[in-house]
mmCIF file of C-alpha atoms and ligand atoms in Angstrom:
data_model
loop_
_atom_site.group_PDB
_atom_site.id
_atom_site.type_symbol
_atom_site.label_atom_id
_atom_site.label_comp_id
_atom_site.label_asym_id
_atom_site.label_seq_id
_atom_site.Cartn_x
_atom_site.Cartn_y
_atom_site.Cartn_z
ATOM 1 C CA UNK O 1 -19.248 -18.178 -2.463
ATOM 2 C CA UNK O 2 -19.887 -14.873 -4.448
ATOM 3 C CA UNK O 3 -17.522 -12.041 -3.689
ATOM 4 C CA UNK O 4 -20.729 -10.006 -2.643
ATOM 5 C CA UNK O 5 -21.328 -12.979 0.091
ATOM 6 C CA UNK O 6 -17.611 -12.840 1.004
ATOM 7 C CA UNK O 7 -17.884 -8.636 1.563
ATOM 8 C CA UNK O 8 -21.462 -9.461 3.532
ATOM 9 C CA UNK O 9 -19.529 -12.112 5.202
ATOM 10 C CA UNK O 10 -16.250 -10.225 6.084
ATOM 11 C CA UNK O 11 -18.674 -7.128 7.361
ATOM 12 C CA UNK O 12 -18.213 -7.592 11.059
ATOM 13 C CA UNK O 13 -14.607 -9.223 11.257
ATOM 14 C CA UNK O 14 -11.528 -7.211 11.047
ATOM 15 C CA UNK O 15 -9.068 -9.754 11.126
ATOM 16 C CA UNK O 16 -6.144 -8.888 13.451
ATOM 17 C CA UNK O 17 -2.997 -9.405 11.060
ATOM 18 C CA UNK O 18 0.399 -7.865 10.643
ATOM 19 C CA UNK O 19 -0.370 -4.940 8.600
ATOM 20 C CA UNK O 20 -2.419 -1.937 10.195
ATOM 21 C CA UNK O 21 -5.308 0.460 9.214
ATOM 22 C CA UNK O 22 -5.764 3.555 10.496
ATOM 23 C CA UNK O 23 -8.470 6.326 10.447
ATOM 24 C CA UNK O 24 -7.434 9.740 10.853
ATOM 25 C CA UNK O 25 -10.598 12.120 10.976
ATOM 26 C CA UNK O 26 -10.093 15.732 9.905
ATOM 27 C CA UNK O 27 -13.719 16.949 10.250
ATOM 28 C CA UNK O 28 -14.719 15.946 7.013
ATOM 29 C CA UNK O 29 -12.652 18.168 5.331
ATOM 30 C CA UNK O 30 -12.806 17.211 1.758
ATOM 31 C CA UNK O 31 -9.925 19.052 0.545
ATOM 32 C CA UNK O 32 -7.279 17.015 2.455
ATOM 33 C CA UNK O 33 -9.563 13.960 2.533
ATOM 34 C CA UNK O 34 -7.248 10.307 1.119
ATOM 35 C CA UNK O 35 -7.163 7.029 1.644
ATOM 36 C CA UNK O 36 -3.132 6.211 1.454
ATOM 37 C CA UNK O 37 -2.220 2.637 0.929
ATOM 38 C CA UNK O 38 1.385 2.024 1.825
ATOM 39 C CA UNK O 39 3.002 -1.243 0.219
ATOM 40 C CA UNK O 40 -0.345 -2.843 0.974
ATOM 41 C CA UNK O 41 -0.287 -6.851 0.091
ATOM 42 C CA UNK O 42 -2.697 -9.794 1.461
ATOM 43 C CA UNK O 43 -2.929 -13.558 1.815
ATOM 44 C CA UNK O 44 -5.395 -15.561 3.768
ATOM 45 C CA UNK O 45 -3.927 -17.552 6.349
ATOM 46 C CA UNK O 46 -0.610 -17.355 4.873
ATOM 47 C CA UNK O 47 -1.649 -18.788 1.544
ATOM 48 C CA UNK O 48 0.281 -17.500 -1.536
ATOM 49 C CA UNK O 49 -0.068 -13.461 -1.716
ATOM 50 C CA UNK O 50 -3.324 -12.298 -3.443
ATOM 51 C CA UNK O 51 -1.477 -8.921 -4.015
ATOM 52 C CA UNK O 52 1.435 -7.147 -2.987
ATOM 53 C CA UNK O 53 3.180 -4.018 -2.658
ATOM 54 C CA UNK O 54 0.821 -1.679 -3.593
ATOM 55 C CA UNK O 55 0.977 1.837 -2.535
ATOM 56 C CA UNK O 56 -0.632 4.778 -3.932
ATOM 57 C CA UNK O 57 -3.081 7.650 -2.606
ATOM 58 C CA UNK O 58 -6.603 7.670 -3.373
ATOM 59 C CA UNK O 59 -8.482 11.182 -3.910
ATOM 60 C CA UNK O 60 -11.852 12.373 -4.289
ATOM 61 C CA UNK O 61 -13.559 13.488 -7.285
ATOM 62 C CA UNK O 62 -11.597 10.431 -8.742
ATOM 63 C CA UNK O 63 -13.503 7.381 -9.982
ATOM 64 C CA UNK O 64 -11.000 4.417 -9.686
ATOM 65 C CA UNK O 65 -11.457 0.918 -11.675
ATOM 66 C CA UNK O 66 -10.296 -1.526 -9.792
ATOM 67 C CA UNK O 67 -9.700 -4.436 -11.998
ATOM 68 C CA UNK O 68 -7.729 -8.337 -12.329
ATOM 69 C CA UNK O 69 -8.894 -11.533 -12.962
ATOM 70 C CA UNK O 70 -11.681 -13.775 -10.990
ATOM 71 C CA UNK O 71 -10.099 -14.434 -7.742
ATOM 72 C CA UNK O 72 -7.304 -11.701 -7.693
ATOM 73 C CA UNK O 73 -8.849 -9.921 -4.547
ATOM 74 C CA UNK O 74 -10.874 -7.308 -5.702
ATOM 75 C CA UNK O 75 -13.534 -7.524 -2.968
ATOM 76 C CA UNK O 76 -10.724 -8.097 -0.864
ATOM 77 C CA UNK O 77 -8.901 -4.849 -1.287
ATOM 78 C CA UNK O 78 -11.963 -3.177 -1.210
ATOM 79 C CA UNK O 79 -12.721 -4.319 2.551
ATOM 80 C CA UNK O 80 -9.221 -2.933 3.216
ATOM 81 C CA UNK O 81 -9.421 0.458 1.813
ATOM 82 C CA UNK O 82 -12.889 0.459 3.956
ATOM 83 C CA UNK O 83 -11.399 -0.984 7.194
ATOM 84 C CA UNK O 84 -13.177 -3.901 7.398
ATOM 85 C CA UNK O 85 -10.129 -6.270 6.694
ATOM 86 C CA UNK O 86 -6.527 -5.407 8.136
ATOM 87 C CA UNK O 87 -3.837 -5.961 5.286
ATOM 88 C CA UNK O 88 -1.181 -8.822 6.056
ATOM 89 C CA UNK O 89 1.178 -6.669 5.105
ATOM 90 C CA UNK O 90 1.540 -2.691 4.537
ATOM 91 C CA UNK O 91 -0.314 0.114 5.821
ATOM 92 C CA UNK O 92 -3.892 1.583 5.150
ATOM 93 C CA UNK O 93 -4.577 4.873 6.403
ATOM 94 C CA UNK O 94 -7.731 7.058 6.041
ATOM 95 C CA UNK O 95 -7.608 10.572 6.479
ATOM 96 C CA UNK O 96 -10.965 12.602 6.599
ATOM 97 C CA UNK O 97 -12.701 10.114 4.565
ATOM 98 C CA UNK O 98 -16.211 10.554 6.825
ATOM 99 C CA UNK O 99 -18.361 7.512 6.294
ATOM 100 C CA UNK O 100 -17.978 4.288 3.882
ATOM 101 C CA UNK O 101 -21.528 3.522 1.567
ATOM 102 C CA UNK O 102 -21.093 0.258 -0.118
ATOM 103 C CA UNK O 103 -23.311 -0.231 -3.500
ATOM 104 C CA UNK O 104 -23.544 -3.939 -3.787
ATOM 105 C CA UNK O 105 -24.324 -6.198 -7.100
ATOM 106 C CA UNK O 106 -27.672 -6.637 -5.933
ATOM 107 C CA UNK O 107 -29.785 -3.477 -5.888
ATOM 108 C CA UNK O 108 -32.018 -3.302 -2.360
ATOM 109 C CA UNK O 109 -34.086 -0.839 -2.332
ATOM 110 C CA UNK O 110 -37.626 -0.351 -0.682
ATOM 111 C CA UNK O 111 -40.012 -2.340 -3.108
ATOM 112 C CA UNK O 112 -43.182 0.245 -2.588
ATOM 113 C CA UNK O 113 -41.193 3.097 -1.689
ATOM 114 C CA UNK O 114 -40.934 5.876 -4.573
ATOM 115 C CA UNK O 115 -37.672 6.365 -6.475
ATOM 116 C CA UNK O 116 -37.112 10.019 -5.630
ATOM 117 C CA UNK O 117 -37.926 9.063 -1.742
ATOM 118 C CA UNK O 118 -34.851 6.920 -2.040
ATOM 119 C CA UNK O 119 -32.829 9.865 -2.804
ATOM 120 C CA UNK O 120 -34.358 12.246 -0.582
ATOM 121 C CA UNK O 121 -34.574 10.245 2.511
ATOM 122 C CA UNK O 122 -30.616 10.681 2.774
ATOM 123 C CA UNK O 123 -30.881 14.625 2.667
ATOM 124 C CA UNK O 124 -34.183 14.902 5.226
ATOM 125 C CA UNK O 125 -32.094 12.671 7.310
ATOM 126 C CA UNK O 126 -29.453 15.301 7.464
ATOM 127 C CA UNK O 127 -32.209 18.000 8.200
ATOM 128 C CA UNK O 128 -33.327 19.868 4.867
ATOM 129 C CA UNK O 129 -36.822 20.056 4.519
ATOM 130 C CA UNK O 130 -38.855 17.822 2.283
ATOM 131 C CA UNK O 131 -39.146 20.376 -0.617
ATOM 132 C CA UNK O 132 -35.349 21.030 -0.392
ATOM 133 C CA UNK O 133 -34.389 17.426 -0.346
ATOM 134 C CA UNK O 134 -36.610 16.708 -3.587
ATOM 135 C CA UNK O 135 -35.488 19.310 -5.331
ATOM 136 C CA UNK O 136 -31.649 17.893 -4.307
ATOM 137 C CA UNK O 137 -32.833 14.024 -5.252
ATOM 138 C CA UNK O 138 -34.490 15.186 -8.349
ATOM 139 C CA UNK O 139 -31.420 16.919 -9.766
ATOM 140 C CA UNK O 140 -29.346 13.559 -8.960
ATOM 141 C CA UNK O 141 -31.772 11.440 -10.562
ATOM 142 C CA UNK O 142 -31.154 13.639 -13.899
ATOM 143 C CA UNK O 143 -27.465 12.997 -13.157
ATOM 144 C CA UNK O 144 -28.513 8.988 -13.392
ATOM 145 C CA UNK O 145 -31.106 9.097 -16.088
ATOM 146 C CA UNK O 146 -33.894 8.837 -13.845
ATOM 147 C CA UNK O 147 -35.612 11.884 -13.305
ATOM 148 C CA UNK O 148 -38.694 10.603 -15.518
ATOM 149 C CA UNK O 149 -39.258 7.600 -13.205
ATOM 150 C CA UNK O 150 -38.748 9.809 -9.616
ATOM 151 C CA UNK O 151 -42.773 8.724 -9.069
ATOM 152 C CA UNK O 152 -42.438 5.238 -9.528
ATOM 153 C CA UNK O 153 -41.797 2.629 -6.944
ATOM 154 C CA UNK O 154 -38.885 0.711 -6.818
ATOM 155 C CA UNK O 155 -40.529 -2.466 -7.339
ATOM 156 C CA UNK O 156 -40.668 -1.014 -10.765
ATOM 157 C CA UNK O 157 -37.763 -0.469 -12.027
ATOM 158 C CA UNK O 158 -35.786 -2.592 -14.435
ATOM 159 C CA UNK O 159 -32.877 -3.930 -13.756
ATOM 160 C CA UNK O 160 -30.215 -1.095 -15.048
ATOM 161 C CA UNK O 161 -32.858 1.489 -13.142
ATOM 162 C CA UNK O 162 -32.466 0.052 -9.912
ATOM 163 C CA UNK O 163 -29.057 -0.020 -10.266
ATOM 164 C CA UNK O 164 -28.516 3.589 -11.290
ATOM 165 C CA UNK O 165 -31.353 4.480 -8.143
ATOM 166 C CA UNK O 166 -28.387 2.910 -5.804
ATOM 167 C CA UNK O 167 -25.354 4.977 -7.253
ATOM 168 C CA UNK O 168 -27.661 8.181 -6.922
ATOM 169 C CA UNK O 169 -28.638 7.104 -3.253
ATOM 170 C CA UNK O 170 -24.810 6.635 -2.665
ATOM 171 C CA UNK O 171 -23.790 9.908 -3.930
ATOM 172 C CA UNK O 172 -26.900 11.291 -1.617
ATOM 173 C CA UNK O 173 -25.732 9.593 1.522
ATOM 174 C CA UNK O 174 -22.910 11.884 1.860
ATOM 175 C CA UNK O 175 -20.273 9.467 1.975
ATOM 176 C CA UNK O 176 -16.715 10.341 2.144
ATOM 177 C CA UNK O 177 -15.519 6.734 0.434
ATOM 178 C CA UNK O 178 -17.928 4.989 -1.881
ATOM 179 C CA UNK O 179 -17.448 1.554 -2.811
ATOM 180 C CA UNK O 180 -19.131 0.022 -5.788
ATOM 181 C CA UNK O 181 -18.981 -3.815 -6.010
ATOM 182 C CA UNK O 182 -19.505 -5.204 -9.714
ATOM 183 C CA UNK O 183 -21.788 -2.742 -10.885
ATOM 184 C CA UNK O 184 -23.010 -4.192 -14.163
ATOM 185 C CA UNK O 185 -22.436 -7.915 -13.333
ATOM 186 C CA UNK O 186 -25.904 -8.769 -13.186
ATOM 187 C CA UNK O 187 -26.819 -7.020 -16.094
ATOM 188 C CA UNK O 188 -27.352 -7.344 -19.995
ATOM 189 C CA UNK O 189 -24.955 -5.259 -22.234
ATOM 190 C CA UNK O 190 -27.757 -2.818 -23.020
ATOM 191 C CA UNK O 191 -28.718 -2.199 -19.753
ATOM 192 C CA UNK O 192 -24.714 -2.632 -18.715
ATOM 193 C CA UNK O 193 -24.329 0.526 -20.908
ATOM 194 C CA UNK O 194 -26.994 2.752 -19.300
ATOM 195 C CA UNK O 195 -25.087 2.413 -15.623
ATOM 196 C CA UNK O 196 -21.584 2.963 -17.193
ATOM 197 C CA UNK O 197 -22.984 6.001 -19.120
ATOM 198 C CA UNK O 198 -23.435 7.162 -15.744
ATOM 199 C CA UNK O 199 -20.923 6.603 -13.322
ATOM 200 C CA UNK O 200 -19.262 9.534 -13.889
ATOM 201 C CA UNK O 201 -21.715 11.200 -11.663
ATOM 202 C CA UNK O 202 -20.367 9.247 -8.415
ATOM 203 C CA UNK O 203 -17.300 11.739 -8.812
ATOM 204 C CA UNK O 204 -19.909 14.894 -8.443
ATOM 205 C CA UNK O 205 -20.621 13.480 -4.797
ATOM 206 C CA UNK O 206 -16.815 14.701 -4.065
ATOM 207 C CA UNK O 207 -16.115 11.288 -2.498
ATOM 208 C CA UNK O 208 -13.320 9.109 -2.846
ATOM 209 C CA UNK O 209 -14.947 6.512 -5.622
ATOM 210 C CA UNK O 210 -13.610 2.757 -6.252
ATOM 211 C CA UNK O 211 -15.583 0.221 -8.525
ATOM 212 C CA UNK O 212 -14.744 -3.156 -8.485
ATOM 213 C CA UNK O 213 -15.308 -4.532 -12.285
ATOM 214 C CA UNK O 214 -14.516 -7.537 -14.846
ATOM 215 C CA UNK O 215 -16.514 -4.952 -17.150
ATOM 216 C CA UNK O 216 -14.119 -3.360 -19.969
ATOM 217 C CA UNK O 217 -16.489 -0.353 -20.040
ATOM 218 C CA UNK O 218 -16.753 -0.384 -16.657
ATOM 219 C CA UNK O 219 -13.032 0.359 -16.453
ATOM 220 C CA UNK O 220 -12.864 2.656 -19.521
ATOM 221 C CA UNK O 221 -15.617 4.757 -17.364
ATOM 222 C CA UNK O 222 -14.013 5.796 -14.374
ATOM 223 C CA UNK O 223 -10.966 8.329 -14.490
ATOM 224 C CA UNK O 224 -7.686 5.658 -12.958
ATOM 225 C CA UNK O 225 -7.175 2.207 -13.272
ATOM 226 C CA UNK O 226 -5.979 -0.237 -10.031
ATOM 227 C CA UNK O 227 -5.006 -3.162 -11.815
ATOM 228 C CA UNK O 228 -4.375 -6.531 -9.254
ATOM 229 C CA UNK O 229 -2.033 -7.740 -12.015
ATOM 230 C CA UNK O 230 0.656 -5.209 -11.792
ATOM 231 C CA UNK O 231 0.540 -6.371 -7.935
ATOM 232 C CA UNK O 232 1.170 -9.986 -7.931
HETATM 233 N N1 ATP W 301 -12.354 -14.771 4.211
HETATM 234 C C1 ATP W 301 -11.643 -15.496 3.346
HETATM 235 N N2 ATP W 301 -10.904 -16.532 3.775
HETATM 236 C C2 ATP W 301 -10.148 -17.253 2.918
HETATM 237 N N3 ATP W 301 -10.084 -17.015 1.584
HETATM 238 C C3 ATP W 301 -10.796 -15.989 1.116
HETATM 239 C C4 ATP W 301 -11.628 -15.189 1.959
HETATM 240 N N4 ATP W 301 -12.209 -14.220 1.184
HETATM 241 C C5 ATP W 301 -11.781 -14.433 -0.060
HETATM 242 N N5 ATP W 301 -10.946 -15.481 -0.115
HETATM 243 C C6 ATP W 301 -10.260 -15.988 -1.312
HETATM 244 O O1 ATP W 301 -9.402 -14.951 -1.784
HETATM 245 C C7 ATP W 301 -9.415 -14.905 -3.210
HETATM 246 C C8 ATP W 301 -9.804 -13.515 -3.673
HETATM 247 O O2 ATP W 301 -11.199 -13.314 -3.424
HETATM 248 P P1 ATP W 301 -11.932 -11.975 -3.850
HETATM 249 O O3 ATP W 301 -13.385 -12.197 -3.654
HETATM 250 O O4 ATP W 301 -11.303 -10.828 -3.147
HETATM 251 O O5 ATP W 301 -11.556 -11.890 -5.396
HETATM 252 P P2 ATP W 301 -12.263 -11.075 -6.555
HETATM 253 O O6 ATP W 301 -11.157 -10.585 -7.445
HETATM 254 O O7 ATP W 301 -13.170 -10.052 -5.969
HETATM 255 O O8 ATP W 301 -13.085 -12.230 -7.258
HETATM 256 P P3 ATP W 301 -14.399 -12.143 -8.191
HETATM 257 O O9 ATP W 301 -14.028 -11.244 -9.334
HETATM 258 O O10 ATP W 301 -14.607 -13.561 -8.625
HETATM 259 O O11 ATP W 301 -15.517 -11.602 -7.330
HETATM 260 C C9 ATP W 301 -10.341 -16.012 -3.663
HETATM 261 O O12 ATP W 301 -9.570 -17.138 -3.980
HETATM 262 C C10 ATP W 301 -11.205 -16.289 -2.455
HETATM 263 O O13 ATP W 301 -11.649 -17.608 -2.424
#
């Protein structure tokens, strides 16, 4: 099973272990907003520990790699820092973090619908006016390298594009925690290049950021490194 079918898989069941998870919600305020993990570790079913003893505080504007071998629990820590998995041991708690949007290896997007309506559907949701919200998509897409394609459908879009198109509808959804699973792994080097070049811009969305990778320049991308091996 691919991690991505393990996090579609673990979705709806927080397992009830001995470590906790807690949200604390603080209006949104992005100022104090952190995810805290405190001497965090996991196993499943009391097999060996995947990791252990991690504790650190995760902030926004920050773009954090989160790295280790196949197998090391990547996808697994990032369904505890969203809630969806209780820790076996330690504490997670979330303070003003607002809502978790999950980019996934797979880009899904709306094969007929038109790039920039992917990025402005977020911001009419939230009740700016169809002019306003374009003009808010359209400056993202520049962010992602995509403002030339904003009137092409999705069904379009190579590989790399559609990719991009997901990290700019994340940073539009408003999220508080963004969570980016293997964002190049089902790309070419070229086209792996053209989404690192711009993940940067997931830290302009002032959420709390962390990318799962294997991808060197993946890692060498985003601002702090979590690496699984210093936690085994
Ligand atoms: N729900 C589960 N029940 C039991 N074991 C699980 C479960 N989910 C994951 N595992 C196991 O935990 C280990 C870590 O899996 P995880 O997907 O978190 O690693 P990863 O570092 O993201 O791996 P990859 O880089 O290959 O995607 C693997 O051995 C996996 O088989």
């Amino acid at each position: 099973m691919s991690g991505q079918d393990r996090l579609e898989s673990i979705r709806p069941a927080v397992a009830g272990l001995a470590g906790t998870s807690t949200v604390q919600d603080n209006s949104g305020d992005e100022q104090s907003a952190h995810v805290k993990l405190d001497d965090v570790g996991h196993s499943f079913d009391g097999d060996d520990w995947l990791f252990r003893h991690i504790t650190m505080t995760l902030y926004p504007r920050r773009v954090y790699a989160l790295v280790g071998p196949s197998g090391s629990g990547k996808s697994t820590l990032l369904s505890i820092v969203a809630g969806w998995q209780q820790p076996a041991q330690g504490k997670v708690i979330r303070v003003s973090c607002g809502r978790v949007c999950w980019v996934l290896q797979n880009p899904h997007g709306v094969a007929r619908r038109k790039v920039i309506d992917h990025v402005a559907l977020p911001y009419i949701s939230r009740g700016e006016r169809r002019n306003e919200a374009e003009e808010h998509a359209l400056s993202l897409l520049r962010v992602f390298g995509l403002d030339h394609l904003a009137a092409k459908q999705f069904r379009d879009l190579s590989g790399g594009e559609a990719q991009r198109l997901m990290l700019a509808r994340a940073v539009a959804s408003h999220a508080g925690l963004l969570l980016v699973d293997e964002p190049t792994a089902q790309l070419d080097l070229a086209t792996a290049a053209s989404v690192n070049r711009t993940l940067h811009g997931l830290s302009i969305s002032g959420a709390i950021v962390v990318v799962a990778t294997h991808d060197p320049r993946t890692r060498d991308a985003c601002t702090d490194i979590i690496d699984l091996r210093d936690y085994q």
